[in-house]
Structure formats: structure tokens, C-alpha cells
Protein backbone atom coordinates (compact mmCIF):
# COMPACT_ATOMS: atom_id res chain seq x y z
CA MET A 1 -8.34 13.30 -19.58
CA ALA A 2 -5.19 11.75 -21.38
CA TYR A 3 -3.56 10.02 -18.65
CA ARG A 4 0.22 8.90 -19.30
CA ALA A 5 1.22 7.36 -16.03
CA VAL A 6 -0.01 4.73 -13.44
CA LEU A 7 1.37 4.75 -9.88
CA PHE A 8 1.33 1.75 -7.82
CA ASP A 9 1.50 1.03 -4.10
CA VAL A 10 3.13 -2.24 -3.46
CA GLY A 11 1.65 -3.58 -0.25
CA GLY A 12 -1.98 -4.63 -1.21
CA PRO A 13 -1.95 -3.97 -5.06
CA ILE A 14 1.06 -5.69 -6.01
CA ASP A 15 2.05 -7.79 -2.83
CA MET A 16 -1.10 -9.38 -1.40
CA GLU A 17 0.44 -9.14 2.00
CA PHE A 18 -1.79 -12.00 3.44
CA ALA A 19 1.25 -13.83 5.04
CA TRP A 20 2.87 -10.55 5.94
CA GLU A 21 -0.22 -9.43 7.95
CA ILE A 22 -0.48 -12.71 9.64
CA ALA A 23 3.05 -12.28 10.68
CA VAL A 24 2.68 -8.97 12.00
CA ASP A 25 -0.31 -9.84 14.09
CA GLY A 26 1.70 -12.68 15.64
CA ALA A 27 4.75 -10.51 16.34
CA ILE A 28 2.52 -7.94 18.15
CA ALA A 29 0.98 -10.54 20.12
CA SER A 30 4.28 -12.15 21.15
CA ALA A 31 5.89 -8.84 21.76
CA CYS A 32 2.98 -7.96 24.16
CA GLY A 33 3.16 -11.27 25.79
CA LEU A 34 6.88 -10.58 26.68
CA GLU A 35 5.44 -7.69 28.73
CA GLY A 36 2.91 -9.72 30.45
CA ILE A 37 0.10 -8.36 28.14
CA ARG A 38 -2.20 -11.30 27.29
CA VAL A 39 -3.43 -10.83 23.79
CA ASP A 40 -5.79 -12.96 21.96
CA GLN A 41 -6.87 -12.89 18.23
CA ALA A 42 -10.08 -10.89 19.07
CA MET A 43 -7.99 -8.26 20.74
CA ILE A 44 -5.71 -7.97 17.78
CA GLU A 45 -8.67 -7.72 15.38
CA GLU A 46 -10.13 -4.97 17.66
CA ALA A 47 -6.95 -3.07 17.80
CA SER A 48 -6.59 -3.35 14.02
CA GLU A 49 -10.20 -1.90 13.36
CA ALA A 50 -9.54 0.94 15.69
CA ALA A 51 -6.35 1.78 13.74
CA VAL A 52 -8.04 1.72 10.50
CA ALA A 53 -11.01 3.76 11.84
CA ALA A 54 -8.59 6.43 13.33
CA PHE A 55 -6.71 6.66 9.94
CA ALA A 56 -3.66 6.09 11.67
CA PRO A 57 -0.70 6.44 9.07
CA ASP A 58 1.17 3.59 10.89
CA ALA A 59 -1.46 1.08 11.72
CA TYR A 60 1.06 -1.25 13.47
CA ALA A 61 2.39 1.27 15.79
CA PHE A 62 -1.32 2.49 16.47
CA MET A 63 -2.01 -1.30 17.24
CA VAL A 64 0.85 -1.64 19.68
CA GLU A 65 -0.18 1.54 21.46
CA HIS A 66 -3.73 0.51 21.85
CA LEU A 67 -2.86 -2.90 23.24
CA CYS A 68 -0.51 -1.34 25.65
CA GLY A 69 -3.01 1.02 27.00
CA GLY A 70 -1.26 3.98 25.68
CA ASP A 71 1.69 3.59 28.21
CA PRO A 72 4.65 5.23 26.40
CA ALA A 73 7.39 3.22 27.87
CA THR A 74 5.70 -0.24 27.19
CA THR A 75 4.56 0.82 23.67
CA LYS A 76 8.27 1.69 23.00
CA ARG A 77 9.54 -1.53 24.09
CA VAL A 78 6.80 -3.75 22.48
CA GLY A 79 7.14 -1.65 19.15
CA ALA A 80 10.96 -2.49 19.24
CA ARG A 81 10.46 -6.08 19.77
CA ARG A 82 7.77 -6.29 17.07
CA ARG A 83 10.12 -4.72 14.63
CA ALA A 84 13.00 -7.02 15.44
CA MET A 85 10.87 -10.22 15.13
CA LEU A 86 9.89 -9.09 11.60
CA ALA A 87 13.37 -7.96 10.42
CA GLY A 88 14.44 -9.81 7.36
CA LEU A 89 11.15 -11.73 6.97
CA ASP A 90 10.25 -12.34 3.30
CA VAL A 91 6.95 -13.37 2.63
CA PHE A 92 6.09 -11.49 -0.49
CA GLN A 93 2.95 -12.69 -2.29
CA MET A 94 2.47 -11.66 -5.87
CA ARG A 95 -0.98 -10.76 -6.89
CA PRO A 96 -2.15 -13.19 -9.47
CA GLU A 97 -2.18 -11.88 -13.00
CA MET A 98 -0.39 -8.51 -11.80
CA PRO A 99 2.71 -8.96 -13.81
CA ALA A 100 0.69 -9.46 -17.12
CA LEU A 101 -1.37 -6.41 -16.54
CA LEU A 102 1.82 -4.30 -15.81
CA ARG A 103 3.20 -5.48 -19.17
CA ARG A 104 -0.11 -4.72 -20.87
CA LEU A 105 -0.17 -1.15 -19.56
CA VAL A 106 3.61 -0.72 -20.87
CA ASP A 107 2.65 -1.98 -24.10
CA LEU A 108 -0.24 0.77 -24.13
CA GLY A 109 2.71 3.46 -23.86
CA LEU A 110 1.81 4.24 -20.16
CA LYS A 111 4.65 5.12 -17.52
CA LEU A 112 4.67 3.01 -14.44
CA GLY A 113 5.94 4.23 -11.24
CA ILE A 114 5.91 2.93 -7.52
CA VAL A 115 4.99 5.01 -4.38
CA ALA A 116 5.11 2.80 -1.36
CA ASN A 117 6.14 2.96 2.23
CA GLN A 118 8.55 0.09 1.75
CA PRO A 119 12.12 -0.61 2.78
CA ALA A 120 14.95 -0.31 0.14
CA SER A 121 15.13 -4.02 -0.07
CA MET A 122 11.87 -4.17 -1.77
CA ALA A 123 13.59 -3.08 -4.88
CA GLU A 124 15.66 -6.46 -5.00
CA ARG A 125 12.46 -8.53 -4.47
CA LEU A 126 10.64 -6.60 -7.24
CA ARG A 127 13.64 -7.67 -9.53
CA ARG A 128 13.38 -11.25 -8.38
CA GLU A 129 9.76 -11.18 -9.24
CA GLY A 130 10.72 -9.88 -12.71
CA ILE A 131 8.84 -6.75 -12.63
CA ALA A 132 11.39 -4.18 -11.53
CA ASP A 133 12.20 -3.29 -15.03
CA LEU A 134 8.64 -2.34 -15.89
CA PHE A 135 8.71 0.72 -13.62
CA GLU A 136 10.46 3.80 -14.61
CA HIS A 137 10.40 5.23 -10.85
CA VAL A 138 10.72 3.14 -7.94
CA GLY A 139 9.58 5.44 -5.17
CA LEU A 140 10.16 3.34 -1.93
CA THR A 141 10.48 4.93 1.29
CA GLY A 142 13.78 3.29 2.09
CA LEU A 143 15.17 4.90 -1.26
CA THR A 144 13.50 8.37 -1.35
CA GLY A 145 13.20 9.24 2.37
CA LEU A 146 9.71 10.20 1.58
CA ARG A 147 6.71 8.52 3.46
CA LYS A 148 3.03 8.55 2.34
CA PRO A 149 0.83 10.59 2.87
CA ASP A 150 3.50 13.20 2.27
CA ALA A 151 2.54 14.93 -1.07
CA ARG A 152 6.21 14.88 -1.92
CA ALA A 153 6.23 11.20 -2.43
CA PHE A 154 3.61 11.50 -5.12
CA THR A 155 4.93 14.73 -6.82
CA ALA A 156 8.71 13.17 -6.94
CA ALA A 157 7.28 9.98 -8.87
CA CYS A 158 5.35 12.54 -11.25
CA GLU A 159 8.45 14.55 -11.79
CA ALA A 160 10.73 11.47 -12.29
CA LEU A 161 8.17 10.25 -14.99
CA ALA A 162 7.75 13.82 -16.40
CA VAL A 163 4.11 13.93 -16.04
CA ALA A 164 1.82 16.20 -14.18
CA PRO A 165 -0.09 14.88 -11.45
CA ALA A 166 -3.37 15.29 -13.48
CA GLU A 167 -1.99 12.89 -16.05
CA ALA A 168 -1.37 10.25 -13.47
CA ILE A 169 -3.62 7.35 -11.99
CA MET A 170 -2.72 6.03 -8.43
CA VAL A 171 -3.37 2.60 -7.47
CA GLY A 172 -3.67 1.80 -3.76
CA ASP A 173 -5.40 -0.10 -1.12
CA ARG A 174 -5.80 2.72 1.46
CA ILE A 175 -7.96 5.63 1.53
CA ASP A 176 -5.80 7.60 4.04
CA ILE A 177 -2.14 7.39 2.54
CA ASP A 178 -3.00 6.48 -1.19
CA ILE A 179 -6.27 7.74 -2.51
CA ALA A 180 -6.69 10.94 -0.28
CA PRO A 181 -3.31 12.39 -1.23
CA ALA A 182 -3.38 11.58 -4.71
CA LYS A 183 -6.84 13.13 -5.10
CA ALA A 184 -5.75 16.19 -3.29
CA LEU A 185 -2.90 16.59 -5.91
CA GLY A 186 -5.43 16.25 -8.82
CA MET A 187 -4.62 12.73 -9.66
CA ALA A 188 -7.16 10.07 -10.40
CA ALA A 189 -7.16 7.22 -7.93
CA ILE A 190 -8.21 3.59 -7.91
CA LEU A 191 -8.93 1.63 -4.78
CA LEU A 192 -7.87 -1.88 -4.94
CA ARG A 193 -9.74 -3.19 -1.81
CA GLY A 194 -8.41 -5.84 0.44
CA GLY A 195 -6.41 -6.55 3.56
CA ARG A 196 -6.54 -4.81 6.86
CA HIS A 197 -7.95 -1.62 5.37
CA ARG A 198 -10.43 -3.10 3.32
CA ARG A 199 -13.47 -1.48 5.09
CA GLN A 200 -11.79 2.02 5.08
CA GLY A 201 -14.13 4.63 3.83
CA PRO A 202 -13.61 8.26 2.66
CA ARG A 203 -13.94 11.08 5.14
CA SER A 204 -15.13 13.47 2.67
CA PRO A 205 -16.32 13.60 -0.88
CA GLY A 206 -12.93 14.76 -1.96
CA GLU A 207 -11.46 11.24 -0.85
CA GLU A 208 -13.90 9.23 -2.86
CA PRO A 209 -11.77 6.86 -5.31
CA ASP A 210 -12.63 7.16 -9.10
CA ALA A 211 -12.89 3.53 -9.19
CA VAL A 212 -13.00 0.63 -6.71
CA GLY A 213 -11.85 -3.07 -7.32
CA THR A 214 -11.08 -6.42 -5.59
CA HIS A 215 -8.89 -8.00 -8.22
CA VAL A 216 -6.74 -7.48 -11.25
CA LEU A 217 -9.59 -7.63 -13.86
CA GLU A 218 -11.57 -5.02 -12.17
CA LEU A 219 -8.50 -2.89 -11.79
CA GLU A 220 -7.63 -3.29 -15.66
CA ALA A 221 -11.24 -2.42 -16.56
CA ALA A 222 -10.97 0.72 -14.26
CA ILE A 223 -7.57 1.94 -15.83
CA ASN A 224 -8.99 1.42 -19.16
CA ALA A 225 -12.19 3.30 -18.44
CA LEU A 226 -10.50 6.19 -16.88
CA GLY A 227 -7.88 6.41 -19.59
CA ASN A 228 -10.12 5.54 -22.55
CA LEU A 229 -7.34 3.33 -23.45
CA SER A 230 -8.97 1.11 -25.93
CA HIS A 231 -8.86 4.08 -28.45
CA ARG A 232 -5.08 4.56 -28.06
């Protein structure tokens, strides 16, 4: 297959999100505490594992509901507090060697796009990191109104890049909202394993990623192998 484009999630593949996830866990615990719900690290980790196992599209909302015992009113208040605590927080952590890889892919003639459940402000963050101009399509939920796993988030990226889904490779860190919807559209998909969803596995053979990596060198090797790029 002659692949012409590579689509990237932001959280995980580009932003490692270590500090962000620590902040999220702390905000959830604090917000629960304001409701008189005592939460320790073991409870946070159990709620996180439950969210991943349930393939919850919004893991944070699932965790809050889980820790609140499913009570709707309490869940709503805790969720609102958690979002308020994190509003405006900037703890972006560029994955080492990622900018260099993105530039090598562009030099090979590949079109790059973003498909990410991120606010519009992430576009400015990518500009500050010096990589925004490498992407011909910046498909952030805050800009497009489309949220993964909605297939339209992926097809919109392909349309913007003027490629067919079968000509695109998706790179993400989650089976449920990255790999599964991309594969369903006929894309190739690479799982860059890490973070909260690092142990998430496919629910069916159709959700199996075409390759799995844990760092940029493995990701580059997988893209090269899938696209046979060494012969371009």
C-alpha cells in the first residue's frame, strides 16, 4: 500500500502527558474530597483501570462517576470542580525526538495531520513548540467540533489532506478512540503504547493495531515498514 499521510493524536504520541495525568488524578481526588469522599492513590488507580477496561471514551468522567458511587448529582459537582481546577493548566511535555521524526516524514513527502480530542488552545501550544507548520490539518476537537471515536474526525482529516482513508496511517495511544475507528475506516494504525491506556487491548481482531511501539524509534520503524518508505 502506498501511504500518503500520517495522522497523529496529540496526547500520548506528541505530548507524553505524564504531568497532565498526575494533575488530573490530583484534581479528581481534591474534588471528591470537597464532597467528603475520601480518595487515596490506590482508589484513583482502581478507578483508572476500570475506565480503561470499560473502554470509556471519557476516562476522566468515568473515574469521577466511579468514585462518586454513580450518584448523578455528586458526579456532576465533582466533574465541574475537576474541570475548573485544570482550566488553563499548561503542562505540555514534548515526546523526545518527535519533532525530528515529524520533519523526516515531511521530507519523505508524507502529509501530516492531527486528529485529537484537545481544546483549540492546543494549536497555539504546537506553534510554540515549533511543529505546527508541519501539519497540513490540525483536527482538534475545539476547532472542528468532532470528537473521537466519531469517524467524521478521521474522514475530515483525510478530506483536508486529499487522501483516501486507505492511504493514511493513524498513530494513537488508545485502542478505543484511535486504533479501532481508524481500522474500521480502512486506515493502517500504529499503537504508541504508554500512559493511562498502556494496557488496553483490542476487543476483536478488527481492532488489532498494525504495529505497536513504546518510543519514537519504534514508531519510525513501524511507519517505514508499513509504507516501505526506504524505497521512495
